[in-house]
Coordinates of C-alpha atoms in Angstrom, one line a residue:
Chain A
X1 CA -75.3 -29.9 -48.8
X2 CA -77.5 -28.9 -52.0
X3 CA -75.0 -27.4 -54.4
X4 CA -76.8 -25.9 -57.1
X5 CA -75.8 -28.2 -60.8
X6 CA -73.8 -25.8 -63.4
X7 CA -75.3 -26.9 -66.8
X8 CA -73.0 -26.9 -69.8
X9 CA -75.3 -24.8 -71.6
X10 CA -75.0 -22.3 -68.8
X11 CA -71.0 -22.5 -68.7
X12 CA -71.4 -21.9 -72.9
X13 CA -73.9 -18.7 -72.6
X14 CA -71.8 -17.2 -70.2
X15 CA -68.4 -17.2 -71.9
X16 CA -70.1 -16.0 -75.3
X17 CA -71.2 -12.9 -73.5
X18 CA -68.2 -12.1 -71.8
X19 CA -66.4 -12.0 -74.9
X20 CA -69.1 -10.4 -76.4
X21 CA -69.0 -7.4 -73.5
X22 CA -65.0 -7.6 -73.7
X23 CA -64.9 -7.2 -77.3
X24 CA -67.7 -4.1 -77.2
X25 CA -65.4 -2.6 -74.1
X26 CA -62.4 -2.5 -76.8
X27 CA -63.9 -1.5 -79.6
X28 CA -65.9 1.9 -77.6
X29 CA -62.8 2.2 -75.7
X30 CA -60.7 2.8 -79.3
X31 CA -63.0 4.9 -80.6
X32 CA -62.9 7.1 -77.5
X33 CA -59.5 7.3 -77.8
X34 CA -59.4 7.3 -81.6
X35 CA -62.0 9.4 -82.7
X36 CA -60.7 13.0 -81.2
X37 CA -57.8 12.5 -83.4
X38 CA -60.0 13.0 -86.9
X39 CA -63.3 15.3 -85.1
X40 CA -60.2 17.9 -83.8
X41 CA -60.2 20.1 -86.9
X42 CA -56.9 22.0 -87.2
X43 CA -58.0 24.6 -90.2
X44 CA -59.0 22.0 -92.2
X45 CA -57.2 19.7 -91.7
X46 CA -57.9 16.8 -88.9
X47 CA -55.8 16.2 -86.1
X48 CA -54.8 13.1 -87.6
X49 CA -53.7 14.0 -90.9
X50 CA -51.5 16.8 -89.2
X51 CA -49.5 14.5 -86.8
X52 CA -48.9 12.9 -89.8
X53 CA -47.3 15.2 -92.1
X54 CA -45.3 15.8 -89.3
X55 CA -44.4 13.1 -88.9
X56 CA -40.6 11.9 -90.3
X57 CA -40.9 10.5 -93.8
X58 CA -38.1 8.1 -93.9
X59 CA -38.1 4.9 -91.6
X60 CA -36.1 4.5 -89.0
X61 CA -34.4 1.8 -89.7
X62 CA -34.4 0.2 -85.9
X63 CA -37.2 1.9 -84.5
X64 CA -40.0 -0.1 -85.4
X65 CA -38.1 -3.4 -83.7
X66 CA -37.2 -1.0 -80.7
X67 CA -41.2 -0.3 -80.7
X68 CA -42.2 -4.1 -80.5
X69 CA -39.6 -4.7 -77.2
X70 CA -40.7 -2.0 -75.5
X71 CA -44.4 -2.9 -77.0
X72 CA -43.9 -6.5 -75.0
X73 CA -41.7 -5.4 -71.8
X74 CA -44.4 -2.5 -71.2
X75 CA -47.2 -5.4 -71.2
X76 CA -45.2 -7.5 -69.2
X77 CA -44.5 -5.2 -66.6
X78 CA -48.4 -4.4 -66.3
X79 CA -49.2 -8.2 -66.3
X80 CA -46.5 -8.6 -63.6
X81 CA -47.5 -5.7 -61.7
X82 CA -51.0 -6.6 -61.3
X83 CA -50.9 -10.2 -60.1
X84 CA -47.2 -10.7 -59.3
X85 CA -47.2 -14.0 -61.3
X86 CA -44.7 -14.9 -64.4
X87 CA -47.4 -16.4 -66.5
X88 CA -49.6 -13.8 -66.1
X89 CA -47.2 -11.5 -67.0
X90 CA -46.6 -13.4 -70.4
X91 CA -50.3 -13.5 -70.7
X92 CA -50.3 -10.0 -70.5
X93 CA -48.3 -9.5 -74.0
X94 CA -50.5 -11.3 -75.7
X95 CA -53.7 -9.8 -74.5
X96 CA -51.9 -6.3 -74.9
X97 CA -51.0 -7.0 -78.1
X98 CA -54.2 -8.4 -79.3
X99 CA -56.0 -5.7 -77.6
X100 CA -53.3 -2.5 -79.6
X101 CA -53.6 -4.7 -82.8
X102 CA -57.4 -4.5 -83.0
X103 CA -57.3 -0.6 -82.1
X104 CA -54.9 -0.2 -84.6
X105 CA -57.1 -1.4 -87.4
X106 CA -59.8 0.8 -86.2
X107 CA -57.3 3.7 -86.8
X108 CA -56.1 2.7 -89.8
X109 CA -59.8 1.8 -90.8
X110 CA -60.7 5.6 -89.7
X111 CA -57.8 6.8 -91.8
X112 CA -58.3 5.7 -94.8
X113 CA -61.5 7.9 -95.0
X114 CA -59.2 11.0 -94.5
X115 CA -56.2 10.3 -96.3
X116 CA -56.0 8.2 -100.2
X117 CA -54.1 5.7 -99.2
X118 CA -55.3 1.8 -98.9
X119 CA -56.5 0.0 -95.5
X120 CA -53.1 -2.4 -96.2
X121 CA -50.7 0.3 -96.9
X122 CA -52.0 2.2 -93.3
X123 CA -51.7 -0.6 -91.4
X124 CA -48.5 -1.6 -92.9
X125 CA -47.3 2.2 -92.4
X126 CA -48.8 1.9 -88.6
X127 CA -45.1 0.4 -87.9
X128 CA -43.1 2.5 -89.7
X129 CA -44.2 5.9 -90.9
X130 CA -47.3 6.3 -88.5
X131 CA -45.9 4.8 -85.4
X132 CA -47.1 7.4 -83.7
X133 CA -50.9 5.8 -83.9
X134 CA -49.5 3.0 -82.7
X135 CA -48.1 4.6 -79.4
X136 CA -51.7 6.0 -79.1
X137 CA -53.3 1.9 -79.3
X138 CA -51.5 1.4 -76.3
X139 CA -53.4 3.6 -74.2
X140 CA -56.5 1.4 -74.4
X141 CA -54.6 -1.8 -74.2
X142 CA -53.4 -0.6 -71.0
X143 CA -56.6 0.4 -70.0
X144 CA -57.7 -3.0 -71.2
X145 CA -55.3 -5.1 -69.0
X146 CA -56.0 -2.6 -66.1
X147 CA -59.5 -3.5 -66.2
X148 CA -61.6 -6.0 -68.6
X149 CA -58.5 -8.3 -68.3
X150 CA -58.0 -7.9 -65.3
X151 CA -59.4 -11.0 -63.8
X152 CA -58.2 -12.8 -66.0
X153 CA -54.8 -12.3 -65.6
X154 CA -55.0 -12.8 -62.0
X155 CA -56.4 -16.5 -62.0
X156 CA -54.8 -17.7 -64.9
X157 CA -56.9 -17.3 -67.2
X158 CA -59.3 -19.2 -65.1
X159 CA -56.9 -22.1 -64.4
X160 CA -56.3 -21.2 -60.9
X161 CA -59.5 -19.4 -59.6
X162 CA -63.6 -20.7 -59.8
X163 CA -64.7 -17.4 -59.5
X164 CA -68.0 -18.2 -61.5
X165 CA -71.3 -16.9 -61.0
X166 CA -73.4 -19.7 -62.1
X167 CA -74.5 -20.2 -58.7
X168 CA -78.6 -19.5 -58.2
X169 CA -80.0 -17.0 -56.6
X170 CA -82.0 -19.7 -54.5
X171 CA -78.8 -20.7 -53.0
X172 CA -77.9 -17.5 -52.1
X173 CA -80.1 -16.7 -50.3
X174 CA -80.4 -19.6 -48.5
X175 CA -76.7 -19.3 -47.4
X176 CA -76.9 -17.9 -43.4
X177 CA -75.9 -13.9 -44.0
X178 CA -72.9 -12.6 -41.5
X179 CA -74.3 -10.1 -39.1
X180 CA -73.8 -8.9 -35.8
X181 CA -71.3 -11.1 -35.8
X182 CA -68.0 -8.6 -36.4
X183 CA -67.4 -9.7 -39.5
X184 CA -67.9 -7.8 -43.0
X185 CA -68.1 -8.3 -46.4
X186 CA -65.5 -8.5 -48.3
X187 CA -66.8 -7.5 -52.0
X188 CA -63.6 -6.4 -53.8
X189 CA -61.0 -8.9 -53.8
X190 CA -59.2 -10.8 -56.2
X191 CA -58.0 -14.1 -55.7
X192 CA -55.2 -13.7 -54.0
X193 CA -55.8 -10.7 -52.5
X194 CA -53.9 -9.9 -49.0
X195 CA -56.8 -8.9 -46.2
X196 CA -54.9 -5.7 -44.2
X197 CA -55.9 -6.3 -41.1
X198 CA -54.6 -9.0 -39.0
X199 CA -57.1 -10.0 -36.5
X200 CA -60.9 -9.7 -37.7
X201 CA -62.3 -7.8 -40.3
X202 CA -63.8 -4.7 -39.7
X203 CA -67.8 -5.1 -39.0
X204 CA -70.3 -4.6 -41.0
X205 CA -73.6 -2.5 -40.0
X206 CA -75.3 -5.2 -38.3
X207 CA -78.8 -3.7 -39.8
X208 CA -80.2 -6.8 -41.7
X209 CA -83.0 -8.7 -38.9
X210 CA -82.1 -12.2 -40.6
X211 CA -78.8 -12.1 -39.3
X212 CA -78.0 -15.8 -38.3
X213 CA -75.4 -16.8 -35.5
X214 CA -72.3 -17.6 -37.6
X215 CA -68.5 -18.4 -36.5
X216 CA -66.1 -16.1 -35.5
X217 CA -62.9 -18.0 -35.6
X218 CA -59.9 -15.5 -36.3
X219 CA -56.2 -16.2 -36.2
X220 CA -54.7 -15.5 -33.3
X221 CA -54.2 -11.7 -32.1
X222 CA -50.1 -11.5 -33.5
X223 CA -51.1 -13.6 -36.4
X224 CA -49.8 -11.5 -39.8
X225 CA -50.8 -13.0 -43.0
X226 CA -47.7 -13.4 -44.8
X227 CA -47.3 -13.0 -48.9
X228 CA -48.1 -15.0 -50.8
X229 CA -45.3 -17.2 -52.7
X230 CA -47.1 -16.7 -56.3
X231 CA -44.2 -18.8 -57.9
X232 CA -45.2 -22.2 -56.5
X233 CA -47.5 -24.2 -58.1
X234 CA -50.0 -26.6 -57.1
X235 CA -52.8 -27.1 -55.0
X236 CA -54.0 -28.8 -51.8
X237 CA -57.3 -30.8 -52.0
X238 CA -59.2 -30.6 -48.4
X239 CA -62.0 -32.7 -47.2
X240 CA -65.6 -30.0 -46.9
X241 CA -65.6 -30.9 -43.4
X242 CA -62.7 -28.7 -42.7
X243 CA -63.9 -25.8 -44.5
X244 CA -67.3 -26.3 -42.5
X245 CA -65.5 -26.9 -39.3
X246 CA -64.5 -23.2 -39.4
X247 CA -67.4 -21.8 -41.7
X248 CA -70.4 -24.3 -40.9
X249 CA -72.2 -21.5 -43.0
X250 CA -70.3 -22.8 -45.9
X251 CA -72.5 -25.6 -46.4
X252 CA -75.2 -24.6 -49.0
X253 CA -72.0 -24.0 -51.6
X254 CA -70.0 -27.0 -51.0
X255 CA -70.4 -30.8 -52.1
X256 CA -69.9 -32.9 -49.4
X257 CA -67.8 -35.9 -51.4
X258 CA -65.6 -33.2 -53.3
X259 CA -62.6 -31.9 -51.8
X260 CA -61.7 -27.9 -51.9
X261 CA -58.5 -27.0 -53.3
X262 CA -56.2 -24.5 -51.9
X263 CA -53.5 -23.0 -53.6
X264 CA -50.0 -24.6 -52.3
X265 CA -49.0 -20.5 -52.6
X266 CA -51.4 -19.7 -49.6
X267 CA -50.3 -22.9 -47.4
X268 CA -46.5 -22.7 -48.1
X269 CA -45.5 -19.6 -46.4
X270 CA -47.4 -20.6 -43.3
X271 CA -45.5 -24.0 -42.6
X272 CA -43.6 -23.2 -40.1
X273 CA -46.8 -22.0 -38.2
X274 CA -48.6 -25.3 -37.8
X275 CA -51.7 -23.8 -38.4
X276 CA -52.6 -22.7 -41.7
X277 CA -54.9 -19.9 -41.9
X278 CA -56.8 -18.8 -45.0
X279 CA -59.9 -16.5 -45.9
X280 CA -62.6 -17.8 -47.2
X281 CA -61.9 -16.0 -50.8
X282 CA -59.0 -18.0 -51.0
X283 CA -60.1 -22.1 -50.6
X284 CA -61.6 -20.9 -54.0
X285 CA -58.6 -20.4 -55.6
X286 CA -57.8 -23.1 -57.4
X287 CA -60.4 -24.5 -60.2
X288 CA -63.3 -23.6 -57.6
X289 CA -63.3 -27.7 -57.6
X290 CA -65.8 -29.0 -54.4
X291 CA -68.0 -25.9 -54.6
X292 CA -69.0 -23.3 -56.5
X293 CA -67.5 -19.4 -55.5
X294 CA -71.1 -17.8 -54.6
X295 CA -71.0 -14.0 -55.9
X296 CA -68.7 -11.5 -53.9
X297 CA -71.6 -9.5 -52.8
X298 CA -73.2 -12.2 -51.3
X299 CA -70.4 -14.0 -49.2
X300 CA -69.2 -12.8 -46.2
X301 CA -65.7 -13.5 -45.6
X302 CA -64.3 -16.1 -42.7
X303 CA -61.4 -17.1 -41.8
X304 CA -60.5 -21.1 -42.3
X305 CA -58.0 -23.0 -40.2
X306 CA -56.6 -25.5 -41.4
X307 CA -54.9 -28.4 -39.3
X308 CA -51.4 -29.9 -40.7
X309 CA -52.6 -33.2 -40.8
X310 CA -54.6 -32.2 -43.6
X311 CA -52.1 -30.8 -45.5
X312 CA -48.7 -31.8 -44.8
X313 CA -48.9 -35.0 -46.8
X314 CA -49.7 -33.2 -49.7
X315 CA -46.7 -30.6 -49.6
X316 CA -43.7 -31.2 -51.8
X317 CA -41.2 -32.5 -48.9
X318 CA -38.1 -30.0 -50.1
X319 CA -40.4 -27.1 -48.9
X320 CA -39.8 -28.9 -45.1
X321 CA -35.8 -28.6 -45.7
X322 CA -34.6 -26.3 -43.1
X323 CA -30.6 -26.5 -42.8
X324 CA -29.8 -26.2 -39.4
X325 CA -26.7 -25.5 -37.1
X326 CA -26.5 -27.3 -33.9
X327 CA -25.9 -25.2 -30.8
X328 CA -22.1 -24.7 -29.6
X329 CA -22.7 -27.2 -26.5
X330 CA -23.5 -30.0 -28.9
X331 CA -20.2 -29.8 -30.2
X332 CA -18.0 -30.3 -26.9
X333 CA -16.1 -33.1 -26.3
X334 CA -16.8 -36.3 -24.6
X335 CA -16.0 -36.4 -21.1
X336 CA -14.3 -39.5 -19.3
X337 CA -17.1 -41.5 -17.6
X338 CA -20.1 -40.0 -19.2
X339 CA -21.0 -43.4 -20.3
X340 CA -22.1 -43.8 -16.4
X341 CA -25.3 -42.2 -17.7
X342 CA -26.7 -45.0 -19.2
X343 CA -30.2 -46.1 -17.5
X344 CA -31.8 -48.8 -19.3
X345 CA -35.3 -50.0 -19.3
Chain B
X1 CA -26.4 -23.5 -12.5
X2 CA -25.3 -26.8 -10.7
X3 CA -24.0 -26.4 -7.1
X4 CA -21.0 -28.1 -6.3
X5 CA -20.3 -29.7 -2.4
X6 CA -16.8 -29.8 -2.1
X7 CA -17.4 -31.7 1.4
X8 CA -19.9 -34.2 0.7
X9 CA -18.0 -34.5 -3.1
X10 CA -21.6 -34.0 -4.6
X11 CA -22.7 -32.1 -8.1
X12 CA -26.5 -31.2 -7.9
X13 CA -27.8 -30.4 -11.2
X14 CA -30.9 -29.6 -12.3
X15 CA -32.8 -30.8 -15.5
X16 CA -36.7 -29.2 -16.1
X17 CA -39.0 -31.2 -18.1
X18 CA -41.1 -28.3 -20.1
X19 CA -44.2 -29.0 -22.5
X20 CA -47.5 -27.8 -23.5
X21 CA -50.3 -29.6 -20.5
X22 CA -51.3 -33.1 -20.8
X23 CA -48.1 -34.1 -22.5
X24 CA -46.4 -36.4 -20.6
X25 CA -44.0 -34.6 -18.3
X26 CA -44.9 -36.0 -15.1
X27 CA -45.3 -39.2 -16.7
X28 CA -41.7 -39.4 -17.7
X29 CA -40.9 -38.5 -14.0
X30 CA -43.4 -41.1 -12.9
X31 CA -41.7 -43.8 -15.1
X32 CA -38.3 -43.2 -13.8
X33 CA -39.4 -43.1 -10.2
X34 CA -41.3 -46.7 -10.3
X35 CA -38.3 -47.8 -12.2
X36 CA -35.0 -46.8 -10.9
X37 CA -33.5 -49.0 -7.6
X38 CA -34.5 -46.8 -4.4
X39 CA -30.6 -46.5 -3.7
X40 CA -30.5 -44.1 -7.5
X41 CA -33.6 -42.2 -6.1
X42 CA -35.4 -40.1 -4.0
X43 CA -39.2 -39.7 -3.6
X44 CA -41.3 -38.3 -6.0
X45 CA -43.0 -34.9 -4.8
X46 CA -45.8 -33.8 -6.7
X47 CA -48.3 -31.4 -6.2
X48 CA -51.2 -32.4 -8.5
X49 CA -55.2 -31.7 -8.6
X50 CA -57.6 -33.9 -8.5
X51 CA -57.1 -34.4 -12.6
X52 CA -53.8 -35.1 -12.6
X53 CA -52.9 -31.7 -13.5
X54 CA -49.6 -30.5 -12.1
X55 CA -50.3 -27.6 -10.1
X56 CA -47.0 -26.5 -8.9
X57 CA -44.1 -28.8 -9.9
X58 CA -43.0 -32.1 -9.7
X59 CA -39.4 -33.1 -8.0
X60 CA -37.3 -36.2 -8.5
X61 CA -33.7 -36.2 -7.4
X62 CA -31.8 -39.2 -8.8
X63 CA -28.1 -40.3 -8.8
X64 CA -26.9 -41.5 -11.4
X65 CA -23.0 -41.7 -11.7
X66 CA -19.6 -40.8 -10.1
X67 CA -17.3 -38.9 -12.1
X68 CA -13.7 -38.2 -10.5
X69 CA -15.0 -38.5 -7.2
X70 CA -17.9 -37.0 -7.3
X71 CA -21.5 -38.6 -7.0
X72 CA -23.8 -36.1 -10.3
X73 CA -27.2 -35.6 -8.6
X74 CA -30.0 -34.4 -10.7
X75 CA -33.2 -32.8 -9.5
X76 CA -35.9 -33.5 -11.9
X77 CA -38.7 -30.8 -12.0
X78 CA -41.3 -30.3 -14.3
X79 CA -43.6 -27.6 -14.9
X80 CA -47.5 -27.2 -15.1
X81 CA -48.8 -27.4 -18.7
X82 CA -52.1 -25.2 -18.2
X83 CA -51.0 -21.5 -19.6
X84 CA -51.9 -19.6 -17.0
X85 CA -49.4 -21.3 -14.5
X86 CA -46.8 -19.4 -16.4
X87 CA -44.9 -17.3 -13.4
X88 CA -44.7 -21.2 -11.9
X89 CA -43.1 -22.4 -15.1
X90 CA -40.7 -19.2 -15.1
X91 CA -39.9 -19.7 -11.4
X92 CA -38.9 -23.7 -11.8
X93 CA -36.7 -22.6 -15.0
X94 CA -34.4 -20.6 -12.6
X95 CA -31.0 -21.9 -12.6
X96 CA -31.9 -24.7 -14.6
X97 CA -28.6 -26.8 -16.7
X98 CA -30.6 -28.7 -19.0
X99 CA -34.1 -28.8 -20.5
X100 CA -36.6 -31.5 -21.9
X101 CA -39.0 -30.1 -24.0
X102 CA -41.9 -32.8 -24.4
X103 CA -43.7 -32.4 -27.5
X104 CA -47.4 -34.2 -27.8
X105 CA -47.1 -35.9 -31.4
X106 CA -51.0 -35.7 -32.2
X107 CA -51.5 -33.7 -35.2
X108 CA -54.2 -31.5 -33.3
X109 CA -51.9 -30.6 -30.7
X110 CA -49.0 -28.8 -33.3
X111 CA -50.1 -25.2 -32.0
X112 CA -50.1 -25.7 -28.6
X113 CA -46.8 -27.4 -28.4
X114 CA -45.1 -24.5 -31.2
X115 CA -46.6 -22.1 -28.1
X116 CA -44.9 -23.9 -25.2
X117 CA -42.0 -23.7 -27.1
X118 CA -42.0 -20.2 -27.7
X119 CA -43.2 -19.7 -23.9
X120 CA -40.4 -21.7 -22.3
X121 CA -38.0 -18.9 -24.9
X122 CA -39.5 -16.3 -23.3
X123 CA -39.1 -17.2 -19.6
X124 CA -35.0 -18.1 -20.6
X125 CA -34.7 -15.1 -21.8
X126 CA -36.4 -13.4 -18.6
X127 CA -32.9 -15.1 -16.7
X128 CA -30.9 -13.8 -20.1
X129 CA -30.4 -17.3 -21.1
X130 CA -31.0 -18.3 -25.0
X131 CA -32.5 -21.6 -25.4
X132 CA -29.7 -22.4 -27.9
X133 CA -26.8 -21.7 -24.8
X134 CA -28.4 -24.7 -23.0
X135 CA -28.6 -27.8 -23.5
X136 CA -31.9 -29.3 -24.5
X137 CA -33.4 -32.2 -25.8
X138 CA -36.9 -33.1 -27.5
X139 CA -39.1 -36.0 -26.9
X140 CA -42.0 -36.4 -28.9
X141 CA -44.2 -38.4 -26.8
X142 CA -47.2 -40.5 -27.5
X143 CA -46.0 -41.9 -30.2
X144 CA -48.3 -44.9 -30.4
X145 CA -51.5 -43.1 -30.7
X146 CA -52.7 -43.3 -34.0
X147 CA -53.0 -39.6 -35.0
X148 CA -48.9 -38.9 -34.4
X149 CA -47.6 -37.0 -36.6
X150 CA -44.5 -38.0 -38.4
X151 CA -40.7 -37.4 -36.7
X152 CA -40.2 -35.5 -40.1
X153 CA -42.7 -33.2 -39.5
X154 CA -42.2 -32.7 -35.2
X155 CA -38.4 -31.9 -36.0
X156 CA -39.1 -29.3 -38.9
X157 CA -41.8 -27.8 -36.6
X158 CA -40.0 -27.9 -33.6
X159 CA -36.5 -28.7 -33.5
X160 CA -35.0 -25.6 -35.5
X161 CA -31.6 -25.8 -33.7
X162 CA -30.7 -29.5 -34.5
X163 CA -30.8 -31.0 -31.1
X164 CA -31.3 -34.7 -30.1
X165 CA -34.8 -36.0 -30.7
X166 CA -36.4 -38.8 -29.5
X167 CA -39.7 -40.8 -29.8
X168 CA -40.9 -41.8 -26.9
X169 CA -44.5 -43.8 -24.8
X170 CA -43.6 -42.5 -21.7
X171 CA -46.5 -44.9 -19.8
X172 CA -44.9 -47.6 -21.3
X173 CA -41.2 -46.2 -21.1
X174 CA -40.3 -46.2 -24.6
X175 CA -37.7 -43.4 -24.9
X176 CA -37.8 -42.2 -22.0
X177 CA -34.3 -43.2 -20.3
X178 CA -33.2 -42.6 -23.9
X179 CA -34.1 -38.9 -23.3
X180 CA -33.0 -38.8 -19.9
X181 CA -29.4 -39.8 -20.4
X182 CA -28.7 -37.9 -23.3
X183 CA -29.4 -34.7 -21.7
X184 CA -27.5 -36.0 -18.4
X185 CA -24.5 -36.6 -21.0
X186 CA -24.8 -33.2 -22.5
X187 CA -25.3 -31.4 -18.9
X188 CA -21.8 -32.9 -18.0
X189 CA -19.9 -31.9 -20.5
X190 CA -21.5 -28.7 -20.5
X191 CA -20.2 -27.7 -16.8
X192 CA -16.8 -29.7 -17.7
X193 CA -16.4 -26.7 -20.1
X194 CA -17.6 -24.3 -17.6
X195 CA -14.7 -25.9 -15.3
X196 CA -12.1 -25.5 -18.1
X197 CA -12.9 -21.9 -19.3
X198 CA -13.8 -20.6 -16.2
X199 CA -17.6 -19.9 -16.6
X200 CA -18.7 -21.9 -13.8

């Protein structure tokens, strides 16, 4: 059960170069967007300097706070529309605006090489005068959230997901690969994500010779996976053995003394069930706590059951509230005598 | 549906113990038949295998009161467990007036018995009977082993309607006459409102 140590100075180079890569996908991205504004030569004039001297001179008095609503609600909405999740949504306004702010000083910065007026004045005029620009900077900040931001919208901004990549190579490849097993990889999804088919998934070209016997445990043959309730919070810690009891090729990526934590969002819907059944990209979705997430290409997806006794303690007790209505013949009336039926040990 | 002998002034009813296998149906039976005075019973019939596995059913007639006259006989069946005995299960639910659903309380058992509930649904509704038109009672049964699941939990899982629950160690008899007259109670006044509206 050799899980490969994640050293801080690995955790540290990591996150410097994903926002280094995050803050080069911006900047090329607003220049892509920006630059065909002053290199479109109309006479000669740029395309830039035309849009604005058409532009209307005097301020509209309400538009610039009409801009910043709809600004916000339009981030919102893509945050929410991505992950289904509140916080995420709100998340999404401030990366959005972040992401338009900075694109807007690369505008303004561009502008003052065409026009006389100062880099403050610009990007002071961005919300009044030039608003147009600024309706451009949203079309990379969408972009942006559509992509770069993407995952990090959808786990919280790393709060509810492990999906790291510190793990070695080493362990890997020492992980048992899926084969001729009927199972396939599953290299896309993000946490959270709802598999489509509701028995096995679909097999993957059983080509590679080190294929290793591994389990097939599926749901059973009605079994639909039902949504997700992304508004509950919370998480349910699980001992390894569980996990290993459905994916005993789990074991390379999992520390035996350190439960896995599943969000309460997967386990809730599927009370009522007795059985709750997860996929193995979704024990890592909370804090990747008792294991490290090995890289999506490399993991081939299972299917984890997971007994009630493990969880059921663990679940706020309200979500077991069910009101109920008792049947019609429960509510007759005694009948004379019926106290005859009164055996006694 | 309960016969009625006018002549011998005699109400035959008949109560099915249901369950996922190995749960403590024939048990119960067994408990009641070593413990009820031979005037209350008759003999227990039971065609088992070699394991103890009902194969066909198990029948217990027992008398238990007289109600304006009349002696109330009940037959006690149960049903095999094992899944594939299902067109036996469906054939001892005919005509039944009341059910006992035994539940086995162990934790690792929750799937089987949310199956044998849904099974012993389906074969109702085979004789167009919803299990909520008759009356029923749960028992979760081996309560004393150490990996029972709460009463909480058995009653969200499986007693969606409300009904009567008890716990019950049917070897030992714990709940089990608990279980038994309830239903018997509930079975009575169930055909007494057949009488009055007409039904019967």
């Amino acid at each position: 059960m050799a899980t490969p140590p994640r050293t801080t100075e690995q955790e540290d180079v990591f996150g410097v170069m994903q926002t280094l890569l995050l803050v080069v996908i911006l900047v090329v991205g607003a220049l892509l967007i920006t630059l065909p504004l002053f290199a479109v030569k109309i006479g000669d004039k740029s395309l830039a300097v035309v849009i604005s001297a058409l532009l209307p001179m005097k301020d509209l008095p309400w538009l610039p706070a009409l801009l910043w609503v709809v600004e916000a609600a339009v981030y919102a909405l893509i945050g929410w529309s991505l992950t289904r999740q509140i916080p995420a949504a709100v998340g999404a306004i401030v990366l959005g605006f972040v992401t338009r702010i900075i694109v807007c000083v690369l505008i303004a910065l561009l502008l003052t090489t065409q026009e006389s007026s100062s880099l403050p004045t610009i990007l002071g005029n961005m919300h009044g005068n030039y608003w147009p620009y600024r309706i451009f900077a949203l079309i990379p900040a969408w972009l942006a959230l559509q992509w770069p931001f993407l995952p990090l919208l959808a786990s919280g901004f790393g709060m509810n997901t492990g999906a790291t990549s510190s793990v070695t190579k080493a362990a890997v490849k020492a992980a048992p690969k899926g084969g001729a097993s009927g199972f396939a990889f599953n290299t896309t999804k993000a946490p959270g994500a709802r598999p489509t088919t509701t028995t096995a998934f679909p097999t993957r070209s059983a080509s590679r010779d080190d294929a290793r016997p591994v389990h097939t445990l599926t749901p059973p043959a009605d079994f639909v996976m039902p949504k997700p309730m992304d508004s509950l919070y919370g998480a349910v810690e699980l001992p390894v053995k569980v996990i290993l009891e459905s994916v005993p090729e789990a074991e390379p990526f999992l520390t035996a003394d350190v439960p896995v934590r599943v969000r309460l969002a997967f386990i809730a819907p599927q009370l009522a069930r007795g059985t709750v059944w997860v996929t193995w990209g979704q024990i890592f979705s909370d804090n990747a706590k008792g294991g490290t997430r090995p890289p999506d290409d490399e993991i081939v997806d299972r299917w984890i059951r997971i007994r009630p006794k493990y969880y059921v303690a663990q679940v706020p007790r309200d979500l077991f509230n069910v009101q109920r209505t008792p049947p019609p013949w429960m509510r007759l009336s005694e009948v004379s005598q019926e106290n005859q039926f009164s055996l006694e040990v | 549906m309960a016969s009625i002998n006018y002549a011998s002034k005699e109400i035959n009813c008949k109560l099915v113990y249901y369950g996922p296998g190995m749960c403590g149906k024939t048990t119960n039976l067994q408990f009641i038949h070593q413990n009820l005075t031979n005037n209350k019973r008759g003999e227990l019939v039971s065609l088992a295998t070699p394991g103890e596995r009902t194969l066909y059913f198990d029948f217990l007639p027992v008398e238990l009161a007289e109600i304006n006259g009349f002696k109330v006989k009940f037959g006690l069946y149960t049903v095999p467990g094992q899944v594939l005995y299902n067109a036996t299960r469906k054939l001892v639910l005919r005509g039944t007036d009341g059910v006992v659903f035994v539940a086995d309380s162990q934790w690792d058992i929750m799937e089987e018995n949310l199956a044998s509930l849904e099974n012993l649904k389906e074969n109702l509704a085979g004789y167009n009977v919803k299990l909520d038109d008759l009356p029923y009672i749960l028992q979760y049964n081996k309560r004393d082993l150490p990996d029972a699941a709460p009463m909480w939990y058995l009653d969200y899982l499986l007693n969606t309607l409300g009904v009567p629950s008890f716990e019950a160690v049917a070897p030992q008899g714990t709940g089990v006459y608990k279980t038994l007259n309830t239903l018997c109670r509930y079975v009575i006044r169930d055909l007494a409102h057949r009488f009055e509206t007409g039904s019967f």
